[in-house]
mmCIF file of C-alpha atoms in Angstrom:
data_model
loop_
_atom_site.group_PDB
_atom_site.id
_atom_site.type_symbol
_atom_site.label_atom_id
_atom_site.label_comp_id
_atom_site.label_asym_id
_atom_site.label_seq_id
_atom_site.Cartn_x
_atom_site.Cartn_y
_atom_site.Cartn_z
ATOM 1 C CA MET P 1 5.670 -0.005 19.747
ATOM 2 C CA PRO P 2 1.974 0.751 20.990
ATOM 3 C CA PRO P 3 0.062 -2.281 22.270
ATOM 4 C CA PHE P 4 -2.284 -2.258 19.305
ATOM 5 C CA LYS P 5 0.436 -2.837 16.796
ATOM 6 C CA THR P 6 1.772 -5.796 18.682
ATOM 7 C CA ALA P 7 -1.731 -7.186 18.959
ATOM 8 C CA LEU P 8 -2.325 -6.472 15.215
ATOM 9 C CA ALA P 9 0.703 -8.447 14.156
ATOM 10 C CA ALA P 10 -0.074 -11.372 16.436
ATOM 11 C CA SER P 11 -3.827 -11.434 15.361
ATOM 12 C CA LEU P 12 -3.059 -11.158 11.746
ATOM 13 C CA ALA P 13 -0.299 -13.718 11.751
ATOM 14 C CA THR P 14 -2.655 -16.216 13.586
ATOM 15 C CA ALA P 15 -5.478 -15.550 11.063
ATOM 16 C CA LEU P 16 -3.200 -15.842 8.006
ATOM 17 C CA PHE P 17 -1.455 -18.972 9.248
ATOM 18 C CA ALA P 18 -4.829 -20.578 9.751
ATOM 19 C CA ALA P 19 -6.204 -19.509 6.431
ATOM 20 C CA CYS P 20 -3.229 -19.907 4.056
ATOM 21 C CA THR P 21 -2.633 -23.194 2.334
ATOM 22 C CA PRO P 22 1.159 -23.747 1.880
ATOM 23 C CA VAL P 23 2.163 -23.124 -1.754
ATOM 24 C CA ALA P 24 4.936 -25.733 -1.807
ATOM 25 C CA ARG P 25 2.433 -28.117 -3.221
ATOM 26 C CA ALA P 26 0.735 -25.696 -5.691
ATOM 27 C CA ASP P 27 -0.902 -27.308 -8.599
ATOM 28 C CA GLU P 28 1.395 -28.157 -11.524
ATOM 29 C CA THR P 29 0.091 -25.486 -13.811
ATOM 30 C CA SER P 30 0.789 -22.703 -11.230
ATOM 31 C CA GLN P 31 4.231 -24.145 -10.644
ATOM 32 C CA ASN P 32 5.168 -24.243 -14.266
ATOM 33 C CA LYS P 33 4.016 -20.745 -14.926
ATOM 34 C CA VAL P 34 5.432 -19.010 -11.739
ATOM 35 C CA SER P 35 8.140 -20.788 -9.922
ATOM 36 C CA HIS P 36 10.981 -20.604 -12.407
ATOM 37 C CA ALA P 37 11.645 -16.973 -12.002
ATOM 38 C CA VAL P 38 14.817 -15.188 -10.847
ATOM 39 C CA ILE P 39 15.159 -11.813 -9.101
ATOM 40 C CA ALA P 40 14.893 -9.068 -11.782
ATOM 41 C CA SER P 41 17.841 -6.796 -12.385
ATOM 42 C CA ASN P 42 18.081 -3.174 -11.130
ATOM 43 C CA GLY P 43 17.402 -1.899 -14.583
ATOM 44 C CA THR P 44 14.171 -0.136 -15.441
ATOM 45 C CA ILE P 45 11.943 0.253 -18.530
ATOM 46 C CA ASN P 46 12.045 3.581 -20.203
ATOM 47 C CA VAL P 47 8.625 5.315 -20.267
ATOM 48 C CA HIS P 48 8.100 7.810 -23.025
ATOM 49 C CA GLY P 49 5.284 9.690 -24.567
ATOM 50 C CA LEU P 50 3.063 10.038 -21.638
ATOM 51 C CA SER P 51 0.936 13.378 -21.662
ATOM 52 C CA GLU P 52 0.470 15.186 -18.342
ATOM 53 C CA GLU P 53 -3.186 14.291 -18.444
ATOM 54 C CA GLU P 54 -2.342 10.581 -18.704
ATOM 55 C CA ILE P 55 0.166 10.991 -15.816
ATOM 56 C CA ARG P 56 -2.518 12.785 -13.696
ATOM 57 C CA HIS P 57 -4.985 9.946 -14.273
ATOM 58 C CA SER P 58 -2.408 7.324 -13.379
ATOM 59 C CA VAL P 59 -1.393 9.240 -10.257
ATOM 60 C CA GLU P 60 -5.035 9.332 -9.156
ATOM 61 C CA GLN P 61 -5.349 5.656 -9.688
ATOM 62 C CA LEU P 62 -2.118 4.802 -7.821
ATOM 63 C CA THR P 63 -2.968 7.181 -4.852
ATOM 64 C CA ALA P 64 -6.525 6.221 -4.531
ATOM 65 C CA THR P 65 -8.004 8.635 -1.903
ATOM 66 C CA PRO P 66 -10.879 11.085 -1.937
ATOM 67 C CA TRP P 67 -9.508 14.491 -2.933
ATOM 68 C CA TYR P 68 -10.599 16.106 0.373
ATOM 69 C CA LYS P 69 -8.635 13.551 2.485
ATOM 70 C CA GLN P 70 -4.881 13.068 2.688
ATOM 71 C CA LEU P 71 -2.547 10.524 0.996
ATOM 72 C CA SER P 72 -0.965 8.106 3.358
ATOM 73 C CA ARG P 73 2.476 6.489 3.245
ATOM 74 C CA TRP P 74 4.642 4.420 5.593
ATOM 75 C CA ASP P 75 7.223 5.924 7.850
ATOM 76 C CA THR P 76 10.349 3.948 8.986
ATOM 77 C CA SER P 77 7.979 1.540 10.837
ATOM 78 C CA LEU P 78 7.307 -0.565 7.855
ATOM 79 C CA CYS P 79 7.822 -4.178 8.837
ATOM 80 C CA PRO P 80 6.661 -6.857 6.342
ATOM 81 C CA LEU P 81 5.656 -10.513 7.076
ATOM 82 C CA ILE P 82 5.257 -13.043 4.213
ATOM 83 C CA VAL P 83 3.050 -15.927 5.007
ATOM 84 C CA GLY P 84 2.368 -19.163 3.060
ATOM 85 C CA LEU P 85 5.401 -18.985 0.684
ATOM 86 C CA PRO P 86 8.439 -21.261 0.915
ATOM 87 C CA GLU P 87 11.994 -20.336 0.248
ATOM 88 C CA PRO P 88 13.498 -19.188 -2.107
ATOM 89 C CA PHE P 89 10.446 -17.449 -3.223
ATOM 90 C CA LYS P 90 9.779 -15.696 0.112
ATOM 91 C CA GLY P 91 13.271 -14.230 -0.059
ATOM 92 C CA ILE P 92 12.628 -12.924 -3.632
ATOM 93 C CA VAL P 93 9.475 -11.071 -2.510
ATOM 94 C CA PHE P 94 11.130 -9.722 0.613
ATOM 95 C CA ASP P 95 14.181 -8.688 -1.470
ATOM 96 C CA HIS P 96 12.072 -6.654 -3.837
ATOM 97 C CA ILE P 97 10.194 -4.906 -1.068
ATOM 98 C CA GLN P 98 13.419 -4.120 0.787
ATOM 99 C CA ARG P 99 15.146 -2.833 -2.346
ATOM 100 C CA THR P 100 12.174 -0.648 -3.367
ATOM 101 C CA THR P 101 11.737 0.715 0.157
ATOM 102 C CA THR P 102 15.384 1.647 0.285
ATOM 103 C CA MET P 103 15.117 3.458 -3.075
ATOM 104 C CA VAL P 104 12.123 5.548 -2.062
ATOM 105 C CA MET P 105 12.467 5.916 1.709
ATOM 106 C CA GLY P 106 16.187 5.676 2.234
ATOM 107 C CA THR P 107 15.676 2.835 4.856
ATOM 108 C CA ARG P 108 15.558 -0.905 4.667
ATOM 109 C CA PRO P 109 12.696 -2.930 6.360
ATOM 110 C CA LYS P 110 14.410 -5.442 8.630
ATOM 111 C CA HIS P 111 13.371 -8.938 9.557
ATOM 112 C CA CYS P 112 11.330 -8.350 12.691
ATOM 113 C CA THR P 113 8.509 -9.710 14.832
ATOM 114 C CA LYS P 114 6.280 -6.617 15.212
ATOM 115 C CA ASN P 115 4.871 -6.847 11.686
ATOM 116 C CA ASN P 116 2.444 -4.423 10.214
ATOM 117 C CA ALA P 117 2.527 -5.317 6.483
ATOM 118 C CA ILE P 118 1.188 -8.860 6.226
ATOM 119 C CA ILE P 119 1.512 -10.466 2.759
ATOM 120 C CA ALA P 120 -0.310 -13.810 2.466
ATOM 121 C CA VAL P 121 0.209 -16.165 -0.560
ATOM 122 C CA THR P 122 -2.539 -18.721 -0.671
ATOM 123 C CA GLN P 123 -4.465 -21.164 -2.911
ATOM 124 C CA ASP P 124 -7.797 -19.443 -2.364
ATOM 125 C CA GLY P 125 -7.730 -15.699 -1.770
ATOM 126 C CA THR P 126 -11.454 -15.273 -1.022
ATOM 127 C CA GLN P 127 -11.422 -18.013 1.565
ATOM 128 C CA THR P 128 -8.306 -16.402 3.081
ATOM 129 C CA PHE P 129 -9.927 -12.964 3.237
ATOM 130 C CA ASP P 130 -13.056 -14.394 4.727
ATOM 131 C CA GLU P 131 -11.092 -16.055 7.514
ATOM 132 C CA ILE P 132 -9.183 -12.797 8.227
ATOM 133 C CA TYR P 133 -12.438 -10.782 8.165
ATOM 134 C CA LYS P 134 -14.184 -13.149 10.478
ATOM 135 C CA ARG P 135 -11.321 -13.002 13.032
ATOM 136 C CA MET P 136 -10.499 -9.290 12.487
ATOM 137 C CA PRO P 137 -13.491 -7.349 11.051
ATOM 138 C CA ALA P 138 -11.576 -4.117 11.346
ATOM 139 C CA LEU P 139 -8.822 -5.391 9.072
ATOM 140 C CA GLY P 140 -6.074 -3.708 10.986
ATOM 141 C CA GLN P 141 -7.957 -0.406 11.666
ATOM 142 C CA GLY P 142 -8.401 0.659 15.237
ATOM 143 C CA PHE P 143 -5.164 2.360 16.144
ATOM 144 C CA ASP P 144 -5.623 6.018 17.039
ATOM 145 C CA SER P 145 -2.236 7.457 18.022
ATOM 146 C CA LEU P 146 -3.664 10.637 19.441
ATOM 147 C CA GLY P 147 -7.078 9.762 20.787
ATOM 148 C CA TYR P 148 -8.513 12.513 18.528
ATOM 149 C CA PHE P 149 -9.500 10.992 15.303
ATOM 150 C CA LYS P 150 -12.230 8.374 15.696
ATOM 151 C CA SER P 151 -12.402 7.785 11.946
ATOM 152 C CA ASP P 152 -9.134 5.905 12.347
ATOM 153 C CA GLN P 153 -11.057 3.292 14.188
ATOM 154 C CA ALA P 154 -13.800 2.905 11.639
ATOM 155 C CA THR P 155 -14.314 -0.619 10.170
ATOM 156 C CA PRO P 156 -14.154 -1.002 6.363
ATOM 157 C CA ASP P 157 -17.417 -0.099 4.669
ATOM 158 C CA LYS P 158 -19.613 -2.664 2.750
ATOM 159 C CA TYR P 159 -18.154 -1.515 -0.584
ATOM 160 C CA ASP P 160 -14.588 -2.163 0.468
ATOM 161 C CA VAL P 161 -15.543 -5.546 1.868
ATOM 162 C CA SER P 162 -17.359 -6.532 -1.423
ATOM 163 C CA LEU P 163 -14.266 -5.560 -3.461
ATOM 164 C CA LEU P 164 -12.105 -7.574 -1.288
ATOM 165 C CA ARG P 165 -14.302 -10.630 -1.576
ATOM 166 C CA GLU P 166 -14.248 -10.593 -5.347
ATOM 167 C CA PRO P 167 -12.066 -13.245 -6.863
ATOM 168 C CA ARG P 168 -8.882 -11.581 -8.125
ATOM 169 C CA PRO P 169 -5.101 -12.366 -8.353
ATOM 170 C CA VAL P 170 -4.091 -9.870 -5.636
ATOM 171 C CA ARG P 171 -6.219 -7.954 -3.210
ATOM 172 C CA TRP P 172 -5.194 -5.534 -0.467
ATOM 173 C CA TYR P 173 -6.421 -3.250 2.330
ATOM 174 C CA ARG P 174 -4.457 -0.686 4.281
ATOM 175 C CA GLY P 175 -5.220 0.810 7.675
ATOM 176 C CA VAL P 176 -4.512 4.573 8.067
ATOM 177 C CA THR P 177 -3.718 6.574 11.219
ATOM 178 C CA THR P 178 -4.043 10.231 11.580
ATOM 179 C CA ASP P 179 -1.270 12.204 13.321
ATOM 180 C CA LEU P 180 -0.665 15.886 13.993
ATOM 181 C CA ALA P 181 1.428 17.684 11.292
ATOM 182 C CA ASP P 182 4.886 18.911 12.102
ATOM 183 C CA GLY P 183 4.784 22.041 14.345
ATOM 184 C CA VAL P 184 1.249 21.375 15.442
ATOM 185 C CA VAL P 185 0.539 20.583 19.177
ATOM 186 C CA GLY P 186 -2.663 19.142 20.510
ATOM 187 C CA ARG P 187 -3.945 17.883 23.833
ATOM 188 C CA MET P 188 -7.072 16.895 25.517
ATOM 189 C CA ILE P 189 -9.040 19.754 27.158
ATOM 190 C CA ASN P 190 -11.074 19.390 30.335
ATOM 191 C CA LEU P 191 -14.562 21.044 30.008
ATOM 192 C CA PRO P 192 -16.533 22.309 33.043
ATOM 193 C CA ASN P 193 -19.073 19.500 32.595
ATOM 194 C CA GLY P 194 -16.412 16.941 33.040
ATOM 195 C CA ARG P 195 -16.081 16.005 29.426
ATOM 196 C CA ARG P 196 -12.732 15.867 27.686
ATOM 197 C CA ILE P 197 -12.346 16.908 24.060
ATOM 198 C CA PRO P 198 -9.298 17.042 21.721
ATOM 199 C CA ALA P 199 -8.069 20.423 20.826
ATOM 200 C CA ILE P 200 -5.194 21.861 18.887
ATOM 201 C CA VAL P 201 -3.272 24.385 21.091
ATOM 202 C CA SER P 202 -0.425 25.292 18.653
ATOM 203 C CA TYR P 203 -0.612 25.489 14.907
ATOM 204 C CA GLY P 204 2.109 24.970 12.236
ATOM 205 C CA ASP P 205 3.771 28.121 10.910
ATOM 206 C CA ARG P 206 4.390 27.326 7.252
ATOM 207 C CA GLY P 207 1.684 29.779 6.164
ATOM 208 C CA ILE P 208 0.456 27.624 3.274
ATOM 209 C CA LEU P 209 -3.283 28.024 2.740
ATOM 210 C CA THR P 210 -3.694 24.396 1.680
ATOM 211 C CA GLN P 211 -1.826 23.081 4.709
ATOM 212 C CA LYS P 212 -3.862 20.951 7.203
ATOM 213 C CA ASN P 213 -3.102 20.394 10.811
ATOM 214 C CA THR P 214 -2.863 16.655 10.316
ATOM 215 C CA ILE P 215 -1.027 14.091 8.329
ATOM 216 C CA ALA P 216 -2.170 10.561 7.308
ATOM 217 C CA ARG P 217 0.125 7.558 7.859
ATOM 218 C CA THR P 218 -0.150 3.948 6.711
ATOM 219 C CA SER P 219 -0.144 1.922 9.849
ATOM 220 C CA SER P 220 -1.070 -1.590 8.504
ATOM 221 C CA LEU P 221 -1.478 -3.622 5.289
ATOM 222 C CA ILE P 222 -3.163 -6.792 4.495
ATOM 223 C CA LEU P 223 -2.221 -8.098 0.958
ATOM 224 C CA ILE P 224 -3.434 -11.503 -0.260
ATOM 225 C CA VAL P 225 -1.997 -13.205 -3.373
ATOM 226 C CA ASP P 226 -4.280 -15.903 -4.787
ATOM 227 C CA LEU P 227 -1.615 -18.091 -6.304
ATOM 228 C CA PRO P 228 -3.733 -20.015 -8.930
ATOM 229 C CA ARG P 229 -5.280 -16.739 -10.189
ATOM 230 C CA ALA P 230 -1.821 -14.989 -10.151
ATOM 231 C CA ALA P 231 -0.168 -17.571 -12.354
ATOM 232 C CA GLY P 232 1.751 -16.225 -15.354
ATOM 233 C CA PRO P 233 4.305 -13.644 -14.348
ATOM 234 C CA THR P 234 7.840 -14.280 -13.231
ATOM 235 C CA TRP P 235 8.464 -14.026 -9.396
ATOM 236 C CA GLY P 236 10.411 -10.869 -10.156
ATOM 237 C CA GLN P 237 7.334 -9.294 -11.816
ATOM 238 C CA LEU P 238 5.020 -10.394 -8.968
ATOM 239 C CA ALA P 239 7.505 -9.261 -6.334
ATOM 240 C CA ASP P 240 7.816 -5.809 -7.888
ATOM 241 C CA TYR P 241 3.947 -5.594 -8.099
ATOM 242 C CA ILE P 242 3.689 -6.508 -4.438
ATOM 243 C CA ALA P 243 6.429 -3.909 -3.513
ATOM 244 C CA PHE P 244 4.500 -1.237 -5.403
ATOM 245 C CA VAL P 245 1.234 -1.995 -3.727
ATOM 246 C CA THR P 246 2.961 -2.116 -0.361
ATOM 247 C CA LEU P 247 4.465 1.293 -0.716
ATOM 248 C CA ALA P 248 1.759 3.177 -2.549
ATOM 249 C CA SER P 249 -2.059 3.003 -2.307
ATOM 250 C CA PRO P 250 -3.415 1.937 -5.646
ATOM 251 C CA GLY P 251 -7.152 1.501 -6.063
ATOM 252 C CA LEU P 252 -8.302 -2.002 -5.923
ATOM 253 C CA GLY P 253 -9.938 -3.264 -9.130
ATOM 254 C CA GLU P 254 -8.617 -0.362 -11.304
ATOM 255 C CA THR P 255 -7.360 -0.799 -14.905
ATOM 256 C CA PHE P 256 -3.875 0.631 -14.776
ATOM 257 C CA SER P 257 -1.671 2.234 -17.408
ATOM 258 C CA ARG P 258 0.472 -0.223 -19.330
ATOM 259 C CA THR P 259 3.500 1.936 -18.413
ATOM 260 C CA SER P 260 3.170 0.670 -14.850
ATOM 261 C CA ILE P 261 3.939 -2.653 -13.311
ATOM 262 C CA MET P 262 0.424 -2.322 -11.763
ATOM 263 C CA SER P 263 -1.067 -3.289 -15.239
ATOM 264 C CA LEU P 264 0.218 -6.908 -14.516
ATOM 265 C CA PHE P 265 -3.263 -8.090 -13.644
ATOM 266 C CA ASN P 266 -5.482 -5.705 -15.480
ATOM 267 C CA GLY P 267 -8.882 -7.269 -16.069
ATOM 268 C CA GLY P 268 -8.288 -9.652 -13.198
ATOM 269 C CA HIS P 269 -5.743 -11.876 -14.907
ATOM 270 C CA PHE P 270 -2.175 -11.889 -16.031
ATOM 271 C CA GLN P 271 -1.219 -9.550 -18.915
ATOM 272 C CA SER P 272 1.724 -10.878 -20.922
ATOM 273 C CA THR P 273 2.277 -7.425 -22.363
ATOM 274 C CA ALA P 274 2.846 -5.833 -18.867
ATOM 275 C CA PRO P 275 6.309 -4.471 -17.940
ATOM 276 C CA THR P 276 8.761 -7.072 -16.695
ATOM 277 C CA ARG P 277 9.754 -4.868 -13.688
ATOM 278 C CA LEU P 278 9.220 -1.548 -12.119
ATOM 279 C CA THR P 279 9.278 1.144 -14.787
ATOM 280 C CA ASN P 280 10.829 4.614 -14.706
ATOM 281 C CA PHE P 281 7.256 5.928 -14.277
ATOM 282 C CA ASP P 282 6.680 3.579 -11.315
ATOM 283 C CA ILE P 283 10.005 4.724 -9.645
ATOM 284 C CA ALA P 284 9.313 8.344 -10.282
ATOM 285 C CA MET P 285 5.800 7.930 -8.882
ATOM 286 C CA LEU P 286 6.975 6.360 -5.689
ATOM 287 C CA LYS P 287 9.813 8.830 -5.125
ATOM 288 C CA SER P 288 7.351 11.661 -5.693
ATOM 289 C CA LEU P 289 4.847 10.330 -3.246
ATOM 290 C CA TYR P 290 7.402 9.978 -0.613
ATOM 291 C CA ASN P 291 8.893 13.382 -1.172
ATOM 292 C CA ALA P 292 5.642 15.265 -1.480
ATOM 293 C CA ASP P 293 4.035 17.419 1.214
ATOM 294 C CA ASN P 294 2.003 15.126 3.390
ATOM 295 C CA ASP P 295 -0.005 17.750 5.290
ATOM 296 C CA VAL P 296 -2.146 18.964 2.444
ATOM 297 C CA GLU P 297 -5.369 17.589 0.899
ATOM 298 C CA ALA P 298 -5.012 14.681 -1.552
ATOM 299 C CA HIS P 299 -5.913 16.816 -4.589
ATOM 300 C CA ASP P 300 -3.142 19.280 -3.878
ATOM 301 C CA GLU P 301 -0.547 16.539 -3.172
ATOM 302 C CA GLN P 302 -1.506 14.609 -6.341
ATOM 303 C CA ALA P 303 -1.008 17.772 -8.324
ATOM 304 C CA GLN P 304 2.495 18.069 -6.842
ATOM 305 C CA ILE P 305 3.253 14.429 -7.623
ATOM 306 C CA VAL P 306 2.029 14.862 -11.295
ATOM 307 C CA HIS P 307 4.350 17.838 -11.646
ATOM 308 C CA ASP P 308 7.312 15.918 -10.222
ATOM 309 C CA VAL P 309 6.713 12.785 -12.173
ATOM 310 C CA THR P 310 6.193 14.714 -15.385
ATOM 311 C CA HIS P 311 9.469 16.566 -14.901
ATOM 312 C CA ALA P 312 11.380 13.374 -13.865
ATOM 313 C CA LEU P 313 10.266 11.629 -17.033
ATOM 314 C CA ALA P 314 11.097 14.607 -19.200
ATOM 315 C CA ARG P 315 14.681 14.546 -17.883
ATOM 316 C CA GLN P 316 14.897 10.913 -18.937
ATOM 317 C CA GLU P 317 14.071 11.691 -22.648
#
């Protein structure tokens, strides 16, 4: 593992442990509303009657990336760490992440020490975010696997920070790393003046006009659950919500379709009419995201995901 990732895990863990208030003594209201849940079954909720336009809108919300960039997703390096949550609830959340990851990636995240997906459960989400931001203003950005793409090292802009500071049940921020696409070879070129610049020396050979020479990869995640604001759902619902956010890249602050587990906190508070677990739409969405071409622009990949999700749901009718 590159030194940055090890440093990221250590720094984040230190910041989160310092910022998170243990939830074992959560207020009585939160305990009564949240802590009596059990792990949801493997069943899913049928989703019918969605138009392609509704699916397209939902896909764009759940893969929130400018159209000219690329969608990011995890590779097999996903390694979650859950902070501030006692057992058995920590195990419930980890189990749901593990189960969902296995379903869409074909691999299981293991208990490990080099963590890159940090999930903090706290009594004050804004205070926790401010503590993390003070200690790590890049919020996990800063790892450039190639030395080519300096945008990988950019700190979050003011708009992102303002969204993360708003009081909300769950907030998240993911770091993205740019890599060369399969079949593309790059290296640093020495110029006569002594400068070194990155250059691609061999291109891919797929012959697709929309193909780019790079892919985007999720390299880190910070997710904060504000327990008092997140009161209401079962632990199974909350764990499925966390699992979906971990694997996809939904837009923070969006109002999501009621056919998705992501509608659990529409409007900034618990929705009693939200699905009780991952829906058929959610599962089709995640599987399509991880099966789609990852070396094209976001708009083209989103179109492919819409097509795949539409056909997946149609087969279930």
